[in-house]
Structure formats: C-alpha cells, structure tokens
Tab-separated table of C-alpha atoms in Angstrom:
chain	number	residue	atom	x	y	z
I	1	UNK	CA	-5.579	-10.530	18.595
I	2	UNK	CA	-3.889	-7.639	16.780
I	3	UNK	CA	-5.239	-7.735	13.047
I	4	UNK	CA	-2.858	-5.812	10.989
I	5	UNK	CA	-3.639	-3.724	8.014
I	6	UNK	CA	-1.256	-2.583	5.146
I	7	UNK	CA	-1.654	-0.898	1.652
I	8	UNK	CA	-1.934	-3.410	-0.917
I	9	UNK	CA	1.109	-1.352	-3.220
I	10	UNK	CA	3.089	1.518	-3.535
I	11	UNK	CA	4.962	2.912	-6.068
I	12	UNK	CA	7.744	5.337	-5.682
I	13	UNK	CA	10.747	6.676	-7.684
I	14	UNK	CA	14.366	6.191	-7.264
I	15	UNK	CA	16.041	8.364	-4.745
I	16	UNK	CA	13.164	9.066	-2.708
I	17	UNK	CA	11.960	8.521	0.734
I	18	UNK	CA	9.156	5.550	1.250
I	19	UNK	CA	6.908	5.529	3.837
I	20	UNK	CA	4.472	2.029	4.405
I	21	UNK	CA	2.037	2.267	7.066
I	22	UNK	CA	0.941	-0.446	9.371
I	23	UNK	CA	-2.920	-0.174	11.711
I	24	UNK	CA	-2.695	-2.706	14.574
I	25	UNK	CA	-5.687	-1.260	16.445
I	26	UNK	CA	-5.511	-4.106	18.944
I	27	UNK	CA	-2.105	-4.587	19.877
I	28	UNK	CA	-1.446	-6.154	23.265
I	29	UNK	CA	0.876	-4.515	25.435
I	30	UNK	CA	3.665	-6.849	25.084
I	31	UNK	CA	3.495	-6.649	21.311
I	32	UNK	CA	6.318	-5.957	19.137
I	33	UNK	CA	5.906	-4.564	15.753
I	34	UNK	CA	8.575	-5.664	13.462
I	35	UNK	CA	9.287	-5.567	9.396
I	36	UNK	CA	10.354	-7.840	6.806
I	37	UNK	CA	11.127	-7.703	3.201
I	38	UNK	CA	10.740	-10.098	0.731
I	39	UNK	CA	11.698	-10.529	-2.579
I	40	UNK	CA	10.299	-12.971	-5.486
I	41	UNK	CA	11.074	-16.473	-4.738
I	42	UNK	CA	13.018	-15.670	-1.317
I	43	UNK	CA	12.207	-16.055	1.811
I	44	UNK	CA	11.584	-12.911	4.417
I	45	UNK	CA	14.880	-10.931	5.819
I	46	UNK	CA	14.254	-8.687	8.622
I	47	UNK	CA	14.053	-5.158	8.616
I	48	UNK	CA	13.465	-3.754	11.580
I	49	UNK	CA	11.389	-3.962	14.998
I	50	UNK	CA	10.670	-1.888	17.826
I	51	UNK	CA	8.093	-1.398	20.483
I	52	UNK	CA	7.597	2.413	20.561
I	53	UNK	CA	8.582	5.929	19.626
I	54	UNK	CA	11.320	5.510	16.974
I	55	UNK	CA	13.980	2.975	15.726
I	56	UNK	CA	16.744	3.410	13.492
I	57	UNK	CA	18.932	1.654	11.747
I	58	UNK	CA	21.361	1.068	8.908
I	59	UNK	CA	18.650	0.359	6.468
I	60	UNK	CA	15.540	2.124	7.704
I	61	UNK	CA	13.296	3.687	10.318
I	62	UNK	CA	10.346	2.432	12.703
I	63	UNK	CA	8.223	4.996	13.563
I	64	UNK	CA	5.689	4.493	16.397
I	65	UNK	CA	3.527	6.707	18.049
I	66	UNK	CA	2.823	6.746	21.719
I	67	UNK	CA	-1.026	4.699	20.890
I	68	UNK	CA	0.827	2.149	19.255
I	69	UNK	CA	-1.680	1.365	17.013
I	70	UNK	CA	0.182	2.088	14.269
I	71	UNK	CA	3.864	1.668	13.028
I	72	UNK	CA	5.576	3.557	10.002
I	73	UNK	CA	8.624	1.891	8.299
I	74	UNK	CA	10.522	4.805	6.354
I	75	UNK	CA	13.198	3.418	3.674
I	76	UNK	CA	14.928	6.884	2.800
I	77	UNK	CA	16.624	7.499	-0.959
I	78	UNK	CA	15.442	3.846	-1.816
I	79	UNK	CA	17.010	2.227	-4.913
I	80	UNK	CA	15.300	-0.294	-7.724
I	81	UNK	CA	16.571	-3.193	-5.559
I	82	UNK	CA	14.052	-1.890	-2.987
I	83	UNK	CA	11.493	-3.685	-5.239
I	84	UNK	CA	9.740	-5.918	-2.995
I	85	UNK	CA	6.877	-6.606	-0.624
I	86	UNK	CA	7.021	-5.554	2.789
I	87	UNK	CA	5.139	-7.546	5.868
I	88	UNK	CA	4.382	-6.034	9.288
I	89	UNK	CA	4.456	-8.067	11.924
I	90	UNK	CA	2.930	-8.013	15.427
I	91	UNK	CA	3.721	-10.058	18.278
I	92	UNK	CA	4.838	-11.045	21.915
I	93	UNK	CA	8.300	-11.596	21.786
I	94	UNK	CA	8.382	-13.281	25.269
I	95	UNK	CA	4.983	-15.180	25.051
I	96	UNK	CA	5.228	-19.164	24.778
I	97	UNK	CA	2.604	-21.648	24.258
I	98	UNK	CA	-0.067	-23.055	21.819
I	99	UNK	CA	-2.374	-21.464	19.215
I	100	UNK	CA	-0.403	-18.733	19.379
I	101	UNK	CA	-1.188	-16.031	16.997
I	102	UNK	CA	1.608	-14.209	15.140
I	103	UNK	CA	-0.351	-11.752	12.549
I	104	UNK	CA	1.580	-10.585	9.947
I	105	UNK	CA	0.451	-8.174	7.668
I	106	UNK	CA	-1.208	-8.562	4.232
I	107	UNK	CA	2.061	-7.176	2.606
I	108	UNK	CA	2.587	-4.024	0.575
I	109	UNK	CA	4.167	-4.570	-2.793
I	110	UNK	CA	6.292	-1.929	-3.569
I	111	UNK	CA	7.583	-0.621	-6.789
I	112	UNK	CA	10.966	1.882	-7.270
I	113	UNK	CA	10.703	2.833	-10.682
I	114	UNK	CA	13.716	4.996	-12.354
J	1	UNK	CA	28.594	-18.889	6.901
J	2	UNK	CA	25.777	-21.044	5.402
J	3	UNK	CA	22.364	-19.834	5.474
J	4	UNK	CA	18.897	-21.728	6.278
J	5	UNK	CA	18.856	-24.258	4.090
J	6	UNK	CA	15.603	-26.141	2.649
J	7	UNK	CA	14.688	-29.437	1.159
J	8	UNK	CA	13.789	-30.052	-1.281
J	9	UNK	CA	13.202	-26.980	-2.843
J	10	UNK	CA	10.044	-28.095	-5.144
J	11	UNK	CA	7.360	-30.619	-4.719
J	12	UNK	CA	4.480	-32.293	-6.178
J	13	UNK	CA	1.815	-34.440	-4.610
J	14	UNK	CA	-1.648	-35.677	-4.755
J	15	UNK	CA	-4.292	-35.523	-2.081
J	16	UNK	CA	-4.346	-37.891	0.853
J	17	UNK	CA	-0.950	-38.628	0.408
J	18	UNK	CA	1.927	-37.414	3.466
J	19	UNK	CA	5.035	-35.398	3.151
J	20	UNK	CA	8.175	-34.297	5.046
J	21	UNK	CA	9.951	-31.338	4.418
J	22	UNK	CA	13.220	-30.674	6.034
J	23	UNK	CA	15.032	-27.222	7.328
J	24	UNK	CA	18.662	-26.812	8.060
J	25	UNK	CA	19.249	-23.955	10.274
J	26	UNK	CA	22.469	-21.994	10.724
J	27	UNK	CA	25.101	-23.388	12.985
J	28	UNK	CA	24.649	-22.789	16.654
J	29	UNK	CA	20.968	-21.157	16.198
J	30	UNK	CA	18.341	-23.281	18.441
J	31	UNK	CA	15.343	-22.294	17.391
J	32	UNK	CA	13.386	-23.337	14.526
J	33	UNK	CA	10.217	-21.785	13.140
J	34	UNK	CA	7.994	-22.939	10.212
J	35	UNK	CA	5.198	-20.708	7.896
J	36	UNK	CA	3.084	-21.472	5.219
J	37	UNK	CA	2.984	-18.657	2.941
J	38	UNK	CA	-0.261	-18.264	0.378
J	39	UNK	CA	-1.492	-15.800	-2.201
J	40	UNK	CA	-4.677	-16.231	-0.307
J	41	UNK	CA	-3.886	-16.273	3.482
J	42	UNK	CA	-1.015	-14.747	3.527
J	43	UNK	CA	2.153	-15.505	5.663
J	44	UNK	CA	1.189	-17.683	8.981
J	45	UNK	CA	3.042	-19.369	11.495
J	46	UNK	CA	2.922	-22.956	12.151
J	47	UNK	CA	5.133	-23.701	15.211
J	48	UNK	CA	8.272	-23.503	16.784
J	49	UNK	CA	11.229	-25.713	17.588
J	50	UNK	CA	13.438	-24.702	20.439
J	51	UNK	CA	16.178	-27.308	21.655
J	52	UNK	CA	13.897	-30.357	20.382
J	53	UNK	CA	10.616	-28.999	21.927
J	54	UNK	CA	7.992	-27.922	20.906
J	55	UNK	CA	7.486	-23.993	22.145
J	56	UNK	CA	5.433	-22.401	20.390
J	57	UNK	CA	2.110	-23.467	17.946
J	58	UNK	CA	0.176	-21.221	15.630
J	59	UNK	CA	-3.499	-22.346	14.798
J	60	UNK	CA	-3.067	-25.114	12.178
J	61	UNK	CA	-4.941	-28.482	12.582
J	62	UNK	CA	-3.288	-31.695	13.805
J	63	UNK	CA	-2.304	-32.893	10.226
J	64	UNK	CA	0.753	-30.008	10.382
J	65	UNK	CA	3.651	-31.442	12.636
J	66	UNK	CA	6.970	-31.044	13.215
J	67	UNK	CA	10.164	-31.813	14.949
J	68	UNK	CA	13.635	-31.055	15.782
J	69	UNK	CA	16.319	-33.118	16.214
J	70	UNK	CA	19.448	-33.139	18.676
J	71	UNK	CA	21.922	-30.974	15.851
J	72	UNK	CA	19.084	-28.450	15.869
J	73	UNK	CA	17.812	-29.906	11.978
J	74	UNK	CA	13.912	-30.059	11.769
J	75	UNK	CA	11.611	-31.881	9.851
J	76	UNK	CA	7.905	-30.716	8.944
J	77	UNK	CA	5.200	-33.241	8.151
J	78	UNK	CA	1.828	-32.823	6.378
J	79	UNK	CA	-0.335	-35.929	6.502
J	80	UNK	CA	-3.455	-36.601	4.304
J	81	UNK	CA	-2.676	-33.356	2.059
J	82	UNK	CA	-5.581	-31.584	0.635
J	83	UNK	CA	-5.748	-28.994	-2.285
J	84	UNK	CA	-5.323	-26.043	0.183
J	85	UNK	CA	-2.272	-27.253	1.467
J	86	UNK	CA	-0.707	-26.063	-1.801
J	87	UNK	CA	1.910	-23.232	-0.864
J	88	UNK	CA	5.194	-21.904	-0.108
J	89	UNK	CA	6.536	-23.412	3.247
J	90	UNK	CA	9.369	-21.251	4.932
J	91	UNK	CA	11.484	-22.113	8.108
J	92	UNK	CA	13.709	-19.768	9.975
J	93	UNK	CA	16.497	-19.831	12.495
J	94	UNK	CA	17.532	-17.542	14.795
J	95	UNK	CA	19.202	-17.763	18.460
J	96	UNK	CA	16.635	-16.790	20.526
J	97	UNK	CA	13.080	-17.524	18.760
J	98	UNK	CA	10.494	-16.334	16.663
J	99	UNK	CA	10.571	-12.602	17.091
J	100	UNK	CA	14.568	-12.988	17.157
J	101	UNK	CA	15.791	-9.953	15.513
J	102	UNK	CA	18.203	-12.287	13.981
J	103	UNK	CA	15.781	-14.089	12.639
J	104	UNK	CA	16.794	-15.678	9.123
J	105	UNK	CA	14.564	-17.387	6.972
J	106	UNK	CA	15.099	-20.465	4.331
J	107	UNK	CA	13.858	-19.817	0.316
J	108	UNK	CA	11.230	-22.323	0.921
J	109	UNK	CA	10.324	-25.176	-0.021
J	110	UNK	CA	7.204	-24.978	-2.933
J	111	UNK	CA	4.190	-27.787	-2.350
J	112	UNK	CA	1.819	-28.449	-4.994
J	113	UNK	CA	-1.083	-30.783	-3.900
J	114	UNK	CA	-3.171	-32.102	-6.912
C-alpha cells in the first residue's frame, strides 16, 4: 500500500514558480501518481497524472524520477487564484475489485500572496 | 454542459438514524465514484459505480452502500450513522473510472451527525 506524504503548506508569491512534493516510498508498479486541486467548499478538479519521467500540460508539470517514489507537481508564474490545497494521489488505474486502496495524500495548502 | 451535480447539498442528522445522498453525473459518463472527505482522515474512497455494478470498494464497513441506476444516477446510503460519519461526501464522474483523467467531481454534499 503506497502511503503518501505531502507538506502540510506552502506559501509562495505571485508570479513565481511552485513546486509541492509528493514521497510514495511504496508504490506498486502499476501505480499512477496523479494531482488534484481543491478549493474551499468545492470539490477536487484534476491536475495532472503520469506514471514516470515528466508530464506537461496546459496548467502544470509532473515530475517523476526514474525510482518513482516520488512525484513533483510544478505550477509555474502561479496567480492568487492558485490559492488552494493540493492532493497527490496514487493508484492502479487498471486494478478492479474490493478493499481497494486509493491513498491520497494529506494535502498541501498553499498560499499565493501578492 | 452540466456538471456533477449533488443532493442535497447540506444535511443534518442524529445518530442511528439512515440517509441517502444522491449524485448526478455528467451525461454519457458511466462511472460513478464516491469519497468521504474529513479534517481528520483526509480524502478516502468509498466505491465505485460502473454501468450499475459495483467495481470497485475502498475499505469502509458494511453500513456505507451505494448504487447506480440504469441513466447512470447513483444513490449513497449510510445506515445507523454515528458521530464520525460527520463529513464532506464527494462523487465524481468520468468515462472510464476512478483514475479517469477526466475525472470530475460534485461540490459535495455536507453531513452533520449529532
């Protein structure tokens, strides 16, 4: 079971790059690592996901090196309506069945400030 | 198009008593998935609907069940409700399933338990 691990909050300023960290020590090797962001009183909207080396896309980056037991979600110039939490998520895309297992992250709250 | 829609949106109840909350999912997704989200566990899957069956089942106790019905519309029941049942409740929709990149979740739908 791939416990994840996330800082608790970050703070950054407008215009900068942000870079949240995710440990999955145990991921399996069907895992996918994906990211959400959520905002006060919303539900999650995806981010990104990927399953190694890097991912881009309109909004951000996945970064994730060759161990896999870590991911890096880059937001680049973010703006105050980047204020939010972030969730990692780890998990067999493909997999079916019971008790299965689908380990987010703790969350990291982060702040843009102007 | 509409989004994930969730009903109702708050709730109050008292322990030992049932409830049914109800997800809408955008048109022609299949899949239905349902978390409980709290400041102390965090964000954890319940199950999954796909196509009125149940596919996939996170570790929650009998007393959390669901279904789906033929237009893809799915209902979540908690029976005998206890204090720690108290919490956000969030469905998604998506295609595919529960890793879906398309994933898109509901606002939620806000359980007190007193």
């Amino acid at each position: 079971l791939a416990k994840t691990t996330q800082p608790i909050s970050m703070d950054s300023y407008e215009g900068q790059e942000v870079n949240i960290t995710c440990s999955h020590n145990n991921i399996a090797t069907n895992d996918y690592i994906t990211w959400y962001q959520q905002f006060p009183s919303q539900g999650p909207r995806f981010i990104i996901q990927g399953y190694k080396t890097k991912v881009t896309n309109e909004v951000a980056s996945l970064f994730i090196p060759a161990d896999r037991k870590s991911s890096t979600l880059s937001l680049p110039r973010v703006s105050l309506s980047d204020t939010a939490v972030y969730y990692c998520l780890v998990g067999d895309i493909a997999a079916r069945g019971s008790a299965r297992q689908l380990t987010f992250g703790s969350g990291t709250q982060l702040t843009v400030l102007p | 198009k509409a989004g994930v829609t969730q009903t109702p949106r708050y709730l109050i109840k008292t322990r030992g008593q049932q409830v049914t909350l109800s997800c809408s999912p955008i048109s022609g997704h299949r899949s239905v998935s349902w978390y409980q989200q709290t400041p102390g566990q965090g964000l954890q899957f319940l199950f999954e609907y796909f196509s009125e069956t149940q596919r996939n089942k996170g570790n929650f106790p009998g007393r959390f069940s669901g279904r789906q019905f033929s237009n893809s519309r799915s209902e979540m029941n908690v029976s005998t409700l206890e204090l720690g049942d108290s919490a956000l409740y969030l469905c998604a929709s998506s295609f595919s399933g529960i890793l879906d990149n398309e994933q898109f979740f509901g606002p939620g739908t806000r359980l007190t338990v007193l």
